[in-house]
Each structure stands twice: as C-alpha cells, then as structure tokens.
Short mmCIF file of C-alpha atoms in Angstrom, two decimals:
data_model
loop_
_atom_site.label_atom_id
_atom_site.label_comp_id
_atom_site.label_asym_id
_atom_site.label_seq_id
_atom_site.Cartn_x
_atom_site.Cartn_y
_atom_site.Cartn_z
CA MET A 297 149.17 68.53 162.25
CA GLN A 298 149.36 72.31 162.23
CA THR A 299 146.49 74.74 162.86
CA TYR A 300 146.13 77.39 160.17
CA TYR A 301 144.07 80.55 160.62
CA TYR A 302 142.70 82.59 157.76
CA VAL A 303 140.90 85.69 156.62
CA LEU A 304 138.85 85.14 153.49
CA ALA A 305 137.24 87.62 151.12
CA SER A 306 136.65 88.20 147.45
CA LYS A 307 139.68 88.88 145.30
CA LYS A 308 138.17 92.21 144.30
CA PHE A 309 137.83 93.32 147.93
CA LEU A 310 141.19 92.11 149.24
CA LEU A 311 143.38 92.95 146.26
CA ASP A 312 141.63 95.92 144.62
CA GLU A 313 139.62 97.79 147.25
CA GLU A 314 141.83 97.34 150.32
CA PRO A 315 145.54 98.22 150.69
CA THR A 316 146.31 94.57 151.47
CA HIS A 317 149.56 94.66 149.50
CA GLU A 318 150.85 97.50 151.70
CA VAL A 319 149.76 95.76 154.89
CA LEU A 320 151.59 92.56 153.94
CA LYS A 321 154.64 94.48 152.72
CA GLU A 322 154.87 96.30 156.06
CA ARG A 323 154.38 93.07 158.00
CA THR A 324 157.13 91.39 155.96
CA ARG A 325 159.49 94.31 156.64
CA HIS A 326 158.71 94.09 160.36
CA TYR A 327 159.39 90.34 160.40
CA HIS A 328 162.74 90.84 158.66
CA GLU A 329 163.74 93.53 161.17
CA GLN A 330 162.82 91.19 164.03
CA GLU A 331 164.56 88.27 162.29
CA LYS A 332 161.29 86.39 162.51
CA GLN A 333 160.29 83.70 160.01
CA ILE A 334 157.35 84.56 157.74
CA ASP A 335 154.23 82.78 159.01
CA PHE A 336 151.60 84.15 156.62
CA TRP A 337 150.76 83.64 152.95
CA LEU A 338 148.32 85.14 150.45
CA VAL A 339 146.58 82.38 148.50
CA GLN A 340 144.34 83.10 145.53
CA GLN A 341 141.47 80.65 145.07
CA PRO A 342 142.46 78.58 148.11
CA ALA A 343 141.96 74.86 147.56
CA PHE A 344 140.75 74.25 151.12
CA LEU A 345 137.43 75.88 150.11
CA GLU A 346 136.73 72.88 147.86
CA THR A 347 136.55 70.44 150.77
CA PRO A 348 133.12 69.32 152.06
CA GLN A 349 133.62 71.04 155.42
CA PHE A 350 133.90 74.43 153.69
CA THR A 351 130.94 74.15 151.27
CA GLU A 352 128.79 76.65 153.21
CA LEU A 353 131.69 79.05 153.69
CA LYS A 354 132.51 79.02 149.98
CA ALA A 355 128.88 79.82 149.20
CA LYS A 356 129.04 82.88 151.49
CA CYS A 357 132.18 84.35 149.93
CA PRO A 358 132.07 86.04 146.52
CA GLN A 359 134.29 84.22 144.04
CA PRO A 360 137.06 84.23 143.11
CA ALA A 361 138.19 84.22 146.72
CA VAL A 362 141.52 85.11 148.30
CA ALA A 363 142.74 83.98 151.70
CA ILE A 364 145.53 85.20 153.90
CA ILE A 365 146.58 82.11 155.80
CA SER A 366 148.80 82.16 158.88
CA THR A 367 149.94 80.02 161.75
CA ASN A 368 149.67 83.11 163.97
CA PRO A 369 146.10 83.60 165.30
CA GLN A 370 146.90 87.10 166.63
CA PHE A 371 147.89 88.27 163.15
CA ILE A 372 144.61 87.00 161.71
CA THR A 373 142.65 88.72 164.50
CA TRP A 374 144.51 91.95 163.74
CA LEU A 375 143.72 91.59 160.02
CA LYS A 376 140.03 90.99 160.81
CA LEU A 377 139.93 94.21 162.81
CA ARG A 378 141.85 96.10 160.11
CA LEU A 379 139.87 94.83 157.12
CA GLU A 380 136.42 94.37 158.76
CA TYR A 381 134.50 92.76 155.88
CA VAL A 382 136.28 89.41 155.87
CA ILE A 383 135.47 85.91 157.07
CA THR A 384 137.82 84.31 159.57
CA GLY A 385 138.32 80.74 160.65
CA GLU A 386 140.78 77.94 161.11
CA PHE A 387 141.56 74.44 159.92
CA GLN A 388 144.06 71.67 160.52
CA ALA A 389 146.49 70.47 157.86
CA PRO A 390 147.82 68.30 156.49
CA SER A 391 144.76 66.12 156.70
CA GLU A 392 142.91 63.66 154.53
CA THR A 393 140.77 66.44 153.01
CA ILE A 394 143.38 69.23 153.11
CA PRO A 395 146.78 67.76 152.22
CA ASP A 396 148.34 71.21 151.55
CA ALA A 397 147.16 74.22 153.57
CA LEU A 398 148.55 76.67 151.00
CA ALA A 399 147.32 74.98 147.82
CA SER A 400 145.71 77.22 145.23
CA LEU A 401 143.35 76.52 142.34
CA ALA A 402 144.43 79.69 140.55
CA THR A 403 146.15 79.24 137.23
CA VAL A 404 149.34 81.12 136.50
CA SER A 405 148.97 83.49 133.60
#
C-alpha cells in the first residue's frame, strides 16, 4: 500500500482564483529538468471523498472539489503554505474503500 497526501479545495478556488495551473506547470518543468518522475496529480471530484472515512471532510469542502494528490509529503506541505485556504491530509491506497487513489467522479465533457 502507498501513502498519498493531498490538498483539497473547491474547484472554483483551486482552478479559478489561484494560479494553480502555473504552479503545477512550473513543478512539471522542474521535474523534467531533474529527470524526476512526476509524483503529483490534479483530480477533479476525487472519488476518495465518497468513502465513509471522508464524510466529514467532504462536508467541510465546497463542492465540486478538486484535489492535488502526491506521494511526496513535502510537496503537499509546500502547496499548503503557498495556497493557504486548503485542507490537507493523507490516505492509504489501494485499499478496500479506496481501490484507486486517483479516481475521479468528474464526467468528461
């Protein structure tokens, strides 16, 4: 099992009000320069929020939600400091309740 760390906020906040796209673009560029494998993903309407253990968390976060999920806890800490108004946490996957850490409930349009 892998530990995944996340920052969670409303879609409006993360994708419209904050320069999240630029932050992730810069991080991706940096990883390519360092020949480092990407260890973070942006997931709209993350499915892990539908599990019983995240019921309270989902209620606290305006919907639709977006999560940036990573296997790197330092990156998530840095994002928390950069973005401020986000919720952070961690979970283990794959598990019985979270078979896919990066699953999304968003429909493709």
